[in-house]
Amino acid sequence: MLATLLPIGLDPERPIIVFHQDHNLHRVELCWVLNCLTLVDKLRQMTTWTSRLAISRNAGSEDEVDESLLNSGLFMHLVLQAAGVLVKRSELSTSYPRPADSRDSGATHVPVGEDQQQHIERTRDLAEIFNHAFPG
């Protein structure tokens, strides 16, 4: 597994926590709440689902994508991904001892590719929406 983690820039000298998202029921529960708070129009603005649909349908370009073929699992994957990041961040900030050089109360970085930057930005937006809906 270490051979897989090194190319994405993780430092083996620092603590690395690997977890299986499907083992965490809190992620599914938070996903449901976030789905209830997420506007469909915001999800439509995401570029990744159209490119994935185009690939799955062997379309020549994203312009050829027929949105009627979009399934809800692909469309809502962003919300599930956001729930996983937010739940794990919450667990890290409250449950795990942090290294002495830690500058913050929890996880601050999620290693993602450039194509996932839009997902991370939406995750931040969903966290703000959640905090506004459920203050305190």
XYZ file of N, CA and C in Angstrom:
408
model
N 0.825 -1.182 0.000
C 0.000 0.000 0.000
C 0.873 1.252 0.000
N 2.004 1.221 0.699
C 2.876 2.387 0.755
C 3.328 2.801 -0.637
N 3.574 1.821 -1.507
C 3.988 2.135 -2.873
C 2.911 2.910 -3.619
N 1.670 2.729 -3.244
C 0.566 3.458 -3.860
C 0.453 4.863 -3.286
N 0.751 5.026 -2.006
C 0.580 6.320 -1.341
C 1.716 7.302 -1.627
N 2.926 6.813 -1.804
C 4.059 7.711 -2.037
C 3.909 8.566 -3.295
N 3.457 8.016 -4.435
C 3.343 8.854 -5.638
C 2.348 10.013 -5.517
N 1.407 9.932 -4.588
C 0.458 11.043 -4.459
C 0.960 12.107 -3.492
N 2.182 11.922 -2.983
C 2.804 12.964 -2.185
C 2.697 12.808 -0.683
N 2.252 11.670 -0.187
C 2.183 11.480 1.258
C 3.575 11.189 1.797
N 3.905 11.780 2.918
C 5.212 11.638 3.542
C 5.178 10.458 4.507
N 5.976 9.408 4.255
C 5.959 8.235 5.137
C 6.521 8.534 6.533
N 7.179 9.668 6.702
C 7.720 10.050 8.004
C 6.659 10.685 8.903
N 5.547 11.043 8.321
C 4.451 11.653 9.086
C 3.354 10.615 9.266
N 2.552 10.750 10.312
C 1.470 9.778 10.511
C 0.489 9.788 9.334
N 0.137 8.620 8.865
C -0.825 8.467 7.777
C -1.955 7.581 8.297
N -3.160 8.076 8.197
C -4.320 7.302 8.623
C -5.107 6.919 7.386
N -5.238 5.633 7.165
C -5.995 5.130 6.032
C -7.277 4.512 6.589
N -8.390 4.836 5.997
C -9.648 4.285 6.473
C -10.518 3.870 5.297
N -11.411 2.957 5.566
C -12.376 2.513 4.563
C -13.682 3.257 4.820
N -14.075 4.087 3.869
C -15.276 4.888 4.068
C -16.516 4.036 4.282
N -16.571 2.874 3.661
C -17.771 2.054 3.790
C -17.911 1.435 5.181
N -16.906 1.580 6.049
C -17.002 1.081 7.416
C -17.566 2.134 8.363
N -17.894 3.286 7.864
C -18.321 4.397 8.704
C -19.773 4.770 8.397
N -20.675 4.388 9.284
C -22.095 4.683 9.081
C -22.413 6.173 9.218
N -21.586 6.916 9.938
C -21.819 8.361 10.075
C -21.763 9.053 8.716
N -20.932 8.537 7.845
C -20.807 9.114 6.498
C -22.136 9.023 5.756
N -22.801 7.891 5.851
C -24.082 7.697 5.164
C -25.154 8.600 5.771
N -25.151 8.707 7.093
C -26.135 9.558 7.763
C -25.931 11.030 7.387
N -24.677 11.474 7.401
C -24.397 12.863 7.020
C -24.723 13.085 5.551
N -24.466 12.090 4.722
C -24.790 12.201 3.299
C -26.285 12.477 3.117
N -27.119 11.787 3.865
C -28.567 12.006 3.750
C -28.919 13.447 4.116
N -28.362 13.945 5.214
C -28.647 15.313 5.642
C -28.151 16.308 4.585
N -26.929 16.097 4.093
C -26.386 17.005 3.076
C -27.188 16.946 1.779
N -27.664 15.759 1.414
C -28.523 15.647 0.224
C -29.784 16.486 0.388
N -30.323 16.513 1.590
C -31.536 17.300 1.849
C -31.265 18.805 1.801
N -30.017 19.203 1.994
C -29.652 20.621 1.984
C -29.080 21.086 0.645
N -28.786 20.141 -0.247
C -28.090 20.465 -1.494
C -29.073 20.791 -2.606
N -28.862 21.909 -3.265
C -29.697 22.289 -4.400
C -29.250 21.531 -5.647
N -30.194 20.999 -6.393
C -29.895 20.251 -7.612
C -29.120 21.127 -8.593
N -29.457 22.390 -8.652
C -28.766 23.290 -9.573
C -27.269 23.360 -9.279
N -26.904 23.310 -7.999
C -25.479 23.326 -7.633
C -24.789 22.064 -8.143
N -25.469 20.936 -8.064
C -24.882 19.690 -8.554
C -24.767 19.702 -10.079
N -25.718 20.309 -10.745
C -25.664 20.395 -12.212
C -24.456 21.202 -12.695
N -23.969 22.096 -11.857
C -22.820 22.916 -12.230
C -21.509 22.129 -12.213
N -21.525 20.964 -11.599
C -20.312 20.160 -11.511
C -19.943 19.622 -12.890
N -18.676 19.683 -13.216
C -18.232 19.214 -14.525
C -17.890 17.734 -14.539
N -17.582 17.168 -13.386
C -17.109 15.781 -13.373
C -18.185 14.784 -13.757
N -19.429 15.016 -13.379
C -20.446 14.015 -13.704
C -20.717 13.982 -15.201
N -20.644 15.123 -15.865
C -20.886 15.115 -17.309
C -19.759 14.393 -18.045
N -18.519 14.575 -17.568
C -17.407 13.877 -18.234
C -17.478 12.388 -17.971
N -17.860 11.983 -16.774
C -17.989 10.548 -16.486
C -19.129 9.927 -17.278
N -20.225 10.652 -17.420
C -21.332 10.141 -18.213
C -20.935 10.026 -19.676
N -20.201 11.010 -20.167
C -19.739 10.965 -21.558
C -18.847 9.752 -21.789
N -17.962 9.476 -20.851
C -17.078 8.316 -20.971
C -17.879 7.022 -20.937
N -18.829 6.927 -20.007
C -19.600 5.690 -19.884
C -20.486 5.432 -21.099
N -20.854 6.478 -21.811
C -21.713 6.334 -23.001
C -20.917 6.382 -24.303
N -19.584 6.411 -24.174
C -18.708 6.480 -25.345
C -19.027 7.681 -26.233
N -19.391 8.787 -25.597
C -19.691 10.003 -26.357
C -18.383 10.657 -26.798
N -18.427 11.337 -27.921
C -17.245 12.018 -28.425
C -16.854 13.221 -27.596
N -17.828 13.874 -26.976
C -17.551 15.037 -26.136
C -18.668 15.177 -25.108
N -18.441 16.064 -24.144
C -19.450 16.303 -23.113
C -20.697 16.959 -23.694
N -20.564 17.613 -24.845
C -21.720 18.250 -25.488
C -22.731 17.216 -25.979
N -22.268 15.991 -26.211
C -23.143 14.928 -26.708
C -23.864 14.188 -25.586
N -23.645 14.589 -24.341
C -24.222 13.893 -23.196
C -25.714 14.177 -23.094
N -26.483 13.125 -22.985
C -27.928 13.227 -22.784
C -28.190 13.128 -21.283
N -28.561 14.243 -20.656
C -28.753 14.267 -19.205
C -29.839 13.315 -18.732
N -30.722 12.904 -19.612
C -31.771 11.967 -19.192
C -31.189 10.592 -18.860
N -29.950 10.328 -19.267
C -29.299 9.058 -18.974
C -28.505 9.093 -17.672
N -28.494 10.232 -17.013
C -27.744 10.394 -15.772
C -28.459 9.669 -14.637
N -27.740 8.785 -13.943
C -28.365 8.120 -12.788
C -28.068 8.909 -11.518
N -28.895 8.748 -10.525
C -28.772 9.566 -9.317
C -27.505 9.247 -8.540
N -27.020 8.008 -8.606
C -25.794 7.655 -7.897
C -24.616 8.471 -8.366
N -24.478 8.617 -9.667
C -23.387 9.417 -10.223
C -23.601 10.896 -9.902
N -24.824 11.336 -10.019
C -25.148 12.748 -9.789
C -24.892 13.150 -8.333
N -25.233 12.261 -7.394
C -25.124 12.584 -5.976
C -23.794 12.156 -5.361
N -22.902 11.604 -6.170
C -21.619 11.141 -5.631
C -20.849 12.256 -4.931
N -20.939 13.459 -5.433
C -20.272 14.593 -4.798
C -20.675 14.721 -3.335
N -21.953 14.567 -3.048
C -22.442 14.732 -1.681
C -21.903 13.608 -0.793
N -21.855 12.392 -1.320
C -21.297 11.268 -0.567
C -19.814 11.500 -0.291
N -19.097 11.987 -1.291
C -17.679 12.278 -1.115
C -17.496 13.373 -0.061
N -18.300 14.402 -0.111
C -18.213 15.491 0.869
C -18.485 14.969 2.274
N -19.490 14.127 2.411
C -19.810 13.566 3.727
C -18.628 12.764 4.268
N -17.981 11.994 3.413
C -16.824 11.217 3.850
C -15.689 12.102 4.341
N -15.407 13.162 3.603
C -14.341 14.085 3.997
C -14.698 14.775 5.312
N -15.928 15.251 5.438
C -16.322 15.995 6.629
C -16.384 15.105 7.866
N -16.868 13.884 7.718
C -16.915 12.971 8.866
C -15.501 12.620 9.307
N -14.634 12.309 8.364
C -13.273 11.943 8.738
C -12.548 13.127 9.362
N -12.779 14.338 8.843
C -12.142 15.514 9.430
C -12.606 15.699 10.867
N -13.896 15.504 11.101
C -14.448 15.629 12.439
C -13.838 14.592 13.375
N -13.718 13.353 12.908
C -13.129 12.305 13.734
C -11.669 12.593 14.042
N -10.934 13.080 13.051
C -9.520 13.376 13.272
C -9.330 14.508 14.260
N -10.229 15.482 14.221
C -10.054 16.635 15.101
C -10.478 16.338 16.532
N -11.194 15.237 16.759
C -11.651 14.947 18.121
C -11.109 13.649 18.695
N -10.652 12.705 17.859
C -10.339 11.382 18.362
C -8.866 10.994 18.360
N -8.113 11.492 17.424
C -6.761 10.997 17.259
C -5.745 11.971 17.825
N -4.681 11.436 18.462
C -3.619 12.341 18.895
C -2.928 12.924 17.677
N -2.581 14.176 17.747
C -1.935 14.839 16.625
C -0.444 14.957 16.881
N 0.352 14.969 15.824
C 1.790 15.159 16.007
C 2.083 16.505 16.663
N 3.228 16.580 17.323
C 3.595 17.808 18.038
C 3.689 19.006 17.109
N 4.006 18.768 15.822
C 4.135 19.900 14.899
C 2.818 20.271 14.230
N 1.717 19.671 14.668
C 0.409 19.980 14.086
C 0.030 21.418 14.407
N -0.428 22.155 13.397
C -0.765 23.575 13.581
C -2.247 23.806 13.783
N -3.026 22.746 13.742
C -4.466 22.964 13.786
C -5.128 21.823 14.527
N -6.393 21.947 14.783
C -7.083 20.970 15.618
C -7.465 19.695 14.885
N -7.172 19.570 13.611
C -7.555 18.358 12.904
C -6.997 18.311 11.512
N -7.561 17.436 10.708
C -7.096 17.258 9.339
C -7.345 18.524 8.538
N -6.365 18.922 7.756
C -6.503 20.142 6.968
C -6.335 19.901 5.484
N -5.802 18.772 5.099
C -5.525 18.516 3.698
C -6.109 17.175 3.270
N -6.727 17.186 2.134
C -7.239 15.960 1.535
C -6.479 15.788 0.234
N -5.680 14.713 0.120
C -4.903 14.545 -1.112
C -5.816 14.170 -2.274
N -5.944 15.063 -3.231
C -6.796 14.820 -4.398
C -6.081 15.279 -5.651
N -6.530 14.771 -6.763
C -5.996 15.215 -8.044
C -6.608 16.536 -8.451
N -6.022 17.142 -9.448
C -6.498 18.431 -9.953
C -7.969 18.352 -10.377
N -8.376 17.201 -10.905
C -9.751 17.041 -11.370
C -10.751 17.012 -10.221
N -10.276 16.880 -8.994
C -11.166 16.827 -7.837
C -11.266 18.168 -7.103
N -10.563 19.178 -7.576
C -10.565 20.475 -6.901
C -11.987 21.029 -6.756
N -12.786 20.875 -7.779
C -14.166 21.370 -7.730
C -14.953 20.645 -6.626
N -14.669 19.360 -6.429
C -15.346 18.608 -5.372
C -14.967 19.144 -3.991
N -13.706 19.467 -3.806
C -13.260 19.986 -2.510
C -13.902 21.351 -2.241
N -14.009 22.173 -3.260
C -14.660 23.474 -3.090
C -16.134 23.298 -2.725
N -16.812 22.358 -3.362
C -18.219 22.092 -3.031
C -18.343 21.504 -1.628
N -17.364 20.714 -1.204
C -17.374 20.172 0.159
C -17.347 21.309 1.163
N -16.508 22.297 0.919
C -16.445 23.464 1.798
C -17.793 24.193 1.797
N -18.391 24.344 0.619
C -19.695 25.005 0.525
C -20.753 24.236 1.315
N -20.749 22.906 1.188
C -21.730 22.090 1.910
C -21.527 22.188 3.414
N -20.281 22.258 3.861
C -20.007 22.417 5.296
C -20.576 23.740 5.797
N -20.423 24.797 5.013
C -20.959 26.099 5.404
C -22.487 26.077 5.448
N -23.103 25.422 4.466
C -24.574 25.314 4.439
C -25.059 24.537 5.661
N -24.385 23.434 5.960
C -24.743 22.618 7.128
C -24.610 23.433 8.412
N -23.483 24.127 8.576
C -23.268 24.926 9.789
C -24.278 26.049 9.927
N -24.729 26.594 8.809
C -25.753 27.641 8.863
C -27.124 27.036 9.239
N -27.411 25.850 8.706
C -28.704 25.204 9.008
C -28.761 24.672 10.436
N -27.607 24.237 10.947
C -27.543 23.639 12.295
C -26.446 24.324 13.099
N -26.664 25.578 13.513
C -25.626 26.303 14.238
C -25.352 25.669 15.605
N -24.116 25.836 16.047
C -23.762 25.374 17.392
C -23.195 24.057 17.347
